[in-house]
mmCIF file of C-alpha atoms in Angstrom:
data_model
loop_
_atom_site.group_PDB
_atom_site.id
_atom_site.type_symbol
_atom_site.label_atom_id
_atom_site.label_comp_id
_atom_site.label_asym_id
_atom_site.label_seq_id
_atom_site.Cartn_x
_atom_site.Cartn_y
_atom_site.Cartn_z
ATOM 1 C CA UNK L 1 -2.995 -17.726 10.038
ATOM 2 C CA UNK L 2 0.128 -16.383 10.656
ATOM 3 C CA UNK L 3 0.471 -12.816 8.654
ATOM 4 C CA UNK L 4 2.716 -11.304 6.409
ATOM 5 C CA UNK L 5 6.371 -10.706 8.931
ATOM 6 C CA UNK L 6 9.142 -8.450 8.378
ATOM 7 C CA UNK L 7 12.632 -8.915 9.948
ATOM 8 C CA UNK L 8 13.839 -6.859 11.120
ATOM 9 C CA UNK L 9 10.835 -3.901 11.823
ATOM 10 C CA UNK L 10 14.014 -1.248 12.885
ATOM 11 C CA UNK L 11 16.939 -0.415 11.670
ATOM 12 C CA UNK L 12 20.033 2.182 11.093
ATOM 13 C CA UNK L 13 22.487 2.333 8.586
ATOM 14 C CA UNK L 14 25.266 5.000 8.320
ATOM 15 C CA UNK L 15 25.719 6.384 4.187
ATOM 16 C CA UNK L 16 27.110 4.022 1.711
ATOM 17 C CA UNK L 17 26.139 1.014 4.208
ATOM 18 C CA UNK L 18 24.213 -1.712 2.470
ATOM 19 C CA UNK L 19 21.194 -3.580 3.631
ATOM 20 C CA UNK L 20 18.891 -6.399 3.613
ATOM 21 C CA UNK L 21 15.370 -6.849 5.063
ATOM 22 C CA UNK L 22 13.544 -10.102 4.881
ATOM 23 C CA UNK L 23 9.454 -11.064 4.573
ATOM 24 C CA UNK L 24 7.896 -13.789 4.840
ATOM 25 C CA UNK L 25 4.561 -13.898 3.178
ATOM 26 C CA UNK L 26 1.346 -15.931 4.673
ATOM 27 C CA UNK L 27 1.167 -19.627 4.584
ATOM 28 C CA UNK L 28 0.318 -20.397 1.121
ATOM 29 C CA UNK L 29 1.193 -17.231 -0.865
ATOM 30 C CA UNK L 30 3.145 -17.113 -3.721
ATOM 31 C CA UNK L 31 3.383 -13.887 -4.534
ATOM 32 C CA UNK L 32 5.782 -11.034 -2.668
ATOM 33 C CA UNK L 33 5.394 -7.448 -3.868
ATOM 34 C CA UNK L 34 7.593 -4.985 -1.893
ATOM 35 C CA UNK L 35 7.085 -1.172 -1.523
ATOM 36 C CA UNK L 36 8.307 1.970 -0.053
ATOM 37 C CA UNK L 37 6.302 4.504 2.278
ATOM 38 C CA UNK L 38 7.802 7.942 2.420
ATOM 39 C CA UNK L 39 6.305 10.808 4.206
ATOM 40 C CA UNK L 40 3.782 12.802 1.306
ATOM 41 C CA UNK L 41 4.967 10.160 -0.946
ATOM 42 C CA UNK L 42 2.555 7.673 -0.713
ATOM 43 C CA UNK L 43 3.954 3.870 -0.671
ATOM 44 C CA UNK L 44 6.323 3.419 -4.015
ATOM 45 C CA UNK L 45 5.876 -0.100 -5.979
ATOM 46 C CA UNK L 46 9.258 -1.519 -5.576
ATOM 47 C CA UNK L 47 9.263 -4.210 -7.428
ATOM 48 C CA UNK L 48 6.919 -8.267 -7.126
ATOM 49 C CA UNK L 49 8.265 -11.799 -6.932
ATOM 50 C CA UNK L 50 6.568 -14.646 -7.757
ATOM 51 C CA UNK L 51 8.138 -18.171 -8.321
ATOM 52 C CA UNK L 52 11.644 -16.971 -7.619
ATOM 53 C CA UNK L 53 11.204 -14.796 -10.770
ATOM 54 C CA UNK L 54 10.759 -10.576 -10.970
ATOM 55 C CA UNK L 55 7.309 -10.616 -12.768
ATOM 56 C CA UNK L 56 6.975 -6.642 -12.321
ATOM 57 C CA UNK L 57 9.698 -3.884 -11.043
ATOM 58 C CA UNK L 58 8.733 0.278 -10.443
ATOM 59 C CA UNK L 59 10.813 3.405 -11.272
ATOM 60 C CA UNK L 60 13.645 2.028 -8.283
ATOM 61 C CA UNK L 61 17.620 2.863 -10.004
ATOM 62 C CA UNK L 62 19.632 -0.594 -9.380
ATOM 63 C CA UNK L 63 20.771 0.368 -5.988
ATOM 64 C CA UNK L 64 17.027 -1.599 -5.146
ATOM 65 C CA UNK L 65 17.470 -5.635 -6.478
ATOM 66 C CA UNK L 66 15.485 -8.238 -4.411
ATOM 67 C CA UNK L 67 15.133 -12.113 -4.779
ATOM 68 C CA UNK L 68 12.244 -14.757 -4.197
ATOM 69 C CA UNK L 69 12.932 -18.064 -2.209
ATOM 70 C CA UNK L 70 11.991 -21.335 -3.148
ATOM 71 C CA UNK L 71 10.033 -21.438 -0.012
ATOM 72 C CA UNK L 72 7.873 -18.243 -0.587
ATOM 73 C CA UNK L 73 10.059 -15.769 1.334
ATOM 74 C CA UNK L 74 11.476 -12.846 0.111
ATOM 75 C CA UNK L 75 14.382 -10.040 0.788
ATOM 76 C CA UNK L 76 15.363 -7.070 -0.777
ATOM 77 C CA UNK L 77 18.759 -5.567 -0.934
ATOM 78 C CA UNK L 78 19.734 -1.815 -1.186
ATOM 79 C CA UNK L 79 23.546 -1.203 -1.578
ATOM 80 C CA UNK L 80 24.923 1.950 -0.643
ATOM 81 C CA UNK L 81 22.595 3.524 0.948
ATOM 82 C CA UNK L 82 21.278 7.419 0.412
ATOM 83 C CA UNK L 83 20.191 9.856 3.576
ATOM 84 C CA UNK L 84 16.577 9.827 1.327
ATOM 85 C CA UNK L 85 16.107 5.658 1.183
ATOM 86 C CA UNK L 86 14.605 6.595 4.718
ATOM 87 C CA UNK L 87 11.881 5.418 4.556
ATOM 88 C CA UNK L 88 9.425 2.223 5.698
ATOM 89 C CA UNK L 89 9.914 -0.811 3.344
ATOM 90 C CA UNK L 90 6.345 -2.661 3.346
ATOM 91 C CA UNK L 91 6.374 -6.151 2.246
ATOM 92 C CA UNK L 92 3.026 -7.570 0.852
ATOM 93 C CA UNK L 93 1.727 -11.518 -0.249
ATOM 94 C CA UNK L 94 -1.068 -12.411 -2.299
ATOM 95 C CA UNK L 95 -1.804 -15.966 -3.300
ATOM 96 C CA UNK L 96 -1.342 -15.507 -6.703
ATOM 97 C CA UNK L 97 0.262 -12.568 -8.500
ATOM 98 C CA UNK L 98 -1.338 -9.596 -10.703
ATOM 99 C CA UNK L 99 -4.794 -10.093 -11.146
ATOM 100 C CA UNK L 100 -7.296 -7.422 -10.862
ATOM 101 C CA UNK L 101 -9.046 -8.303 -7.615
ATOM 102 C CA UNK L 102 -6.813 -10.292 -6.034
ATOM 103 C CA UNK L 103 -5.726 -9.065 -2.144
ATOM 104 C CA UNK L 104 -2.249 -8.356 -0.544
ATOM 105 C CA UNK L 105 -1.515 -8.799 2.846
ATOM 106 C CA UNK L 106 1.009 -6.074 4.265
ATOM 107 C CA UNK L 107 3.278 -7.100 7.309
ATOM 108 C CA UNK L 108 4.118 -4.170 10.013
ATOM 109 C CA UNK L 109 7.016 -3.163 7.272
ATOM 110 C CA UNK L 110 11.079 -2.573 8.785
ATOM 111 C CA UNK L 111 11.642 1.391 9.231
ATOM 112 C CA UNK L 112 15.107 2.674 8.045
ATOM 113 C CA UNK L 113 17.366 5.020 9.047
ATOM 114 C CA UNK L 114 20.109 6.209 7.278
ATOM 115 C CA UNK L 115 22.165 8.401 8.487
ATOM 116 C CA UNK W 1 3.718 12.799 -11.440
ATOM 117 C CA UNK W 2 1.209 11.628 -9.600
ATOM 118 C CA UNK W 3 -1.290 9.341 -11.071
ATOM 119 C CA UNK W 4 -3.275 9.064 -7.730
ATOM 120 C CA UNK W 5 -3.886 11.709 -5.993
ATOM 121 C CA UNK W 6 -5.585 12.599 -1.913
ATOM 122 C CA UNK W 7 -5.494 16.057 -1.534
ATOM 123 C CA UNK W 8 -6.144 16.495 2.280
ATOM 124 C CA UNK W 9 -3.647 15.485 4.140
ATOM 125 C CA UNK W 10 -5.628 15.415 7.608
ATOM 126 C CA UNK W 11 -9.600 14.950 8.173
ATOM 127 C CA UNK W 12 -11.202 15.067 10.915
ATOM 128 C CA UNK W 13 -15.413 14.839 12.267
ATOM 129 C CA UNK W 14 -17.158 14.778 14.931
ATOM 130 C CA UNK W 15 -17.760 10.739 16.126
ATOM 131 C CA UNK W 16 -21.389 9.632 14.657
ATOM 132 C CA UNK W 17 -20.595 11.459 11.761
ATOM 133 C CA UNK W 18 -19.921 11.308 8.042
ATOM 134 C CA UNK W 19 -16.180 10.910 7.038
ATOM 135 C CA UNK W 20 -15.800 11.535 3.037
ATOM 136 C CA UNK W 21 -12.851 10.733 2.355
ATOM 137 C CA UNK W 22 -11.635 11.707 -1.441
ATOM 138 C CA UNK W 23 -9.071 10.177 -3.592
ATOM 139 C CA UNK W 24 -8.690 11.510 -8.132
ATOM 140 C CA UNK W 25 -6.499 9.036 -10.492
ATOM 141 C CA UNK W 26 -5.174 10.769 -13.790
ATOM 142 C CA UNK W 27 -4.892 7.325 -15.872
ATOM 143 C CA UNK W 28 -8.027 6.134 -17.146
ATOM 144 C CA UNK W 29 -6.863 2.642 -17.630
ATOM 145 C CA UNK W 30 -7.304 2.421 -14.642
ATOM 146 C CA UNK W 31 -9.980 -0.088 -13.174
ATOM 147 C CA UNK W 32 -9.465 -1.063 -9.519
ATOM 148 C CA UNK W 33 -9.280 0.680 -7.028
ATOM 149 C CA UNK W 34 -8.711 -0.277 -3.486
ATOM 150 C CA UNK W 35 -8.929 1.638 -0.281
ATOM 151 C CA UNK W 36 -6.460 0.805 2.695
ATOM 152 C CA UNK W 37 -6.419 1.910 6.419
ATOM 153 C CA UNK W 38 -3.410 2.236 8.280
ATOM 154 C CA UNK W 39 -2.200 2.289 12.217
ATOM 155 C CA UNK W 40 0.858 3.292 13.120
ATOM 156 C CA UNK W 41 3.300 0.832 13.248
ATOM 157 C CA UNK W 42 1.370 -1.461 11.500
ATOM 158 C CA UNK W 43 0.994 -2.141 7.300
ATOM 159 C CA UNK W 44 -2.068 -0.788 5.338
ATOM 160 C CA UNK W 45 -4.655 -3.211 5.835
ATOM 161 C CA UNK W 46 -7.370 -3.957 2.644
ATOM 162 C CA UNK W 47 -10.502 -2.753 3.707
ATOM 163 C CA UNK W 48 -12.923 -2.071 0.307
ATOM 164 C CA UNK W 49 -12.646 -2.102 -3.485
ATOM 165 C CA UNK W 50 -14.176 -0.961 -6.796
ATOM 166 C CA UNK W 51 -14.188 -2.270 -9.423
ATOM 167 C CA UNK W 52 -14.704 0.027 -12.480
ATOM 168 C CA UNK W 53 -17.739 -1.966 -14.220
ATOM 169 C CA UNK W 54 -20.077 -0.696 -10.647
ATOM 170 C CA UNK W 55 -20.057 3.164 -10.147
ATOM 171 C CA UNK W 56 -20.678 2.163 -5.879
ATOM 172 C CA UNK W 57 -19.542 -0.598 -3.349
ATOM 173 C CA UNK W 58 -20.673 -1.147 0.461
ATOM 174 C CA UNK W 59 -19.641 -3.395 3.279
ATOM 175 C CA UNK W 60 -21.493 -2.499 5.962
ATOM 176 C CA UNK W 61 -20.133 1.511 7.327
ATOM 177 C CA UNK W 62 -17.977 1.619 4.753
ATOM 178 C CA UNK W 63 -19.047 3.011 1.237
ATOM 179 C CA UNK W 64 -16.418 3.369 -1.421
ATOM 180 C CA UNK W 65 -18.317 5.660 -4.556
ATOM 181 C CA UNK W 66 -16.889 6.199 -8.201
ATOM 182 C CA UNK W 67 -17.434 8.710 -10.478
ATOM 183 C CA UNK W 68 -15.597 7.835 -13.686
ATOM 184 C CA UNK W 69 -15.796 10.816 -15.756
ATOM 185 C CA UNK W 70 -14.709 12.798 -13.017
ATOM 186 C CA UNK W 71 -11.865 10.556 -12.160
ATOM 187 C CA UNK W 72 -13.221 10.628 -8.786
ATOM 188 C CA UNK W 73 -13.471 7.868 -5.942
ATOM 189 C CA UNK W 74 -14.711 8.946 -2.183
ATOM 190 C CA UNK W 75 -14.715 6.828 0.599
ATOM 191 C CA UNK W 76 -17.448 7.374 2.958
ATOM 192 C CA UNK W 77 -17.987 5.647 6.564
ATOM 193 C CA UNK W 78 -20.520 6.399 8.603
ATOM 194 C CA UNK W 79 -21.515 6.077 11.590
ATOM 195 C CA UNK W 80 -17.513 7.194 12.203
ATOM 196 C CA UNK W 81 -15.965 6.173 15.036
ATOM 197 C CA UNK W 82 -12.797 6.756 17.168
ATOM 198 C CA UNK W 83 -11.427 3.572 16.223
ATOM 199 C CA UNK W 84 -11.484 4.591 12.331
ATOM 200 C CA UNK W 85 -8.861 7.147 13.404
ATOM 201 C CA UNK W 86 -5.926 6.223 10.555
ATOM 202 C CA UNK W 87 -3.982 6.708 7.880
ATOM 203 C CA UNK W 88 -6.255 6.271 4.753
ATOM 204 C CA UNK W 89 -4.328 5.281 1.731
ATOM 205 C CA UNK W 90 -6.486 4.952 -1.919
ATOM 206 C CA UNK W 91 -5.063 2.395 -4.316
ATOM 207 C CA UNK W 92 -4.960 1.501 -8.270
ATOM 208 C CA UNK W 93 -4.297 -1.148 -10.125
ATOM 209 C CA UNK W 94 -2.680 -0.295 -13.401
ATOM 210 C CA UNK W 95 -2.386 -2.283 -16.803
ATOM 211 C CA UNK W 96 0.421 -4.764 -15.444
ATOM 212 C CA UNK W 97 -1.792 -4.810 -11.925
ATOM 213 C CA UNK W 98 0.703 -2.277 -9.930
ATOM 214 C CA UNK W 99 -0.795 -0.788 -6.882
ATOM 215 C CA UNK W 100 -0.646 3.320 -7.420
ATOM 216 C CA UNK W 101 -0.870 4.401 -4.181
ATOM 217 C CA UNK W 102 -1.988 7.982 -3.554
ATOM 218 C CA UNK W 103 -0.421 9.789 -0.525
ATOM 219 C CA UNK W 104 -3.070 9.457 2.700
ATOM 220 C CA UNK W 105 -5.595 11.141 4.190
ATOM 221 C CA UNK W 106 -4.892 10.736 8.693
ATOM 222 C CA UNK W 107 -8.486 10.234 9.686
ATOM 223 C CA UNK W 108 -9.576 11.904 13.150
ATOM 224 C CA UNK W 109 -12.933 10.888 14.731
ATOM 225 C CA UNK W 110 -13.482 13.284 18.144
ATOM 226 C CA UNK W 111 -15.340 11.426 20.662
#
């Protein structure tokens, strides 16, 4: 069974531009979550989608948005990029949303560098 | 304000010895905790978890201990192997089931 895939793996953008990252969950998984990882900050939750609906949102500005398609694939978009948006963006999938013991499986991430 | 803290950014141990990674949390409402391991250029992989109704969970060489009164959990790896060298993240589930991660501890197991 294929794991979570993320494209592209690496991306370089300049300030003010926008970017779209893509995530394909494990087959059969319908919940997708996005995280931002920066040095010293660990992973910070961005949002979670299930059945094309955003179920949960972290504490990020409105420049960060996402969506999920009927096939459970998800995209996240960052508009008006800032230098501080440089990070590793990780996507995780699970069969169901939330739940105490539901395990999330992570993709390899997209490393975004904003110049 | 970080709700989950890993105060040791790095740890180095000899192969065959015990590795102890620590994690503290501030929110007493957290009721489920997880450890993830991350290798460079890969996403985190789930390692072991523990519910707040337990104080210990064991899986092979990995054991997680939870001290609710101290709001502290630890991951023990015995015996440590060079392949265990990675960054370890602890995480807690909040009331909306979001994962709140610590900043990670880089473990180096020396041959």
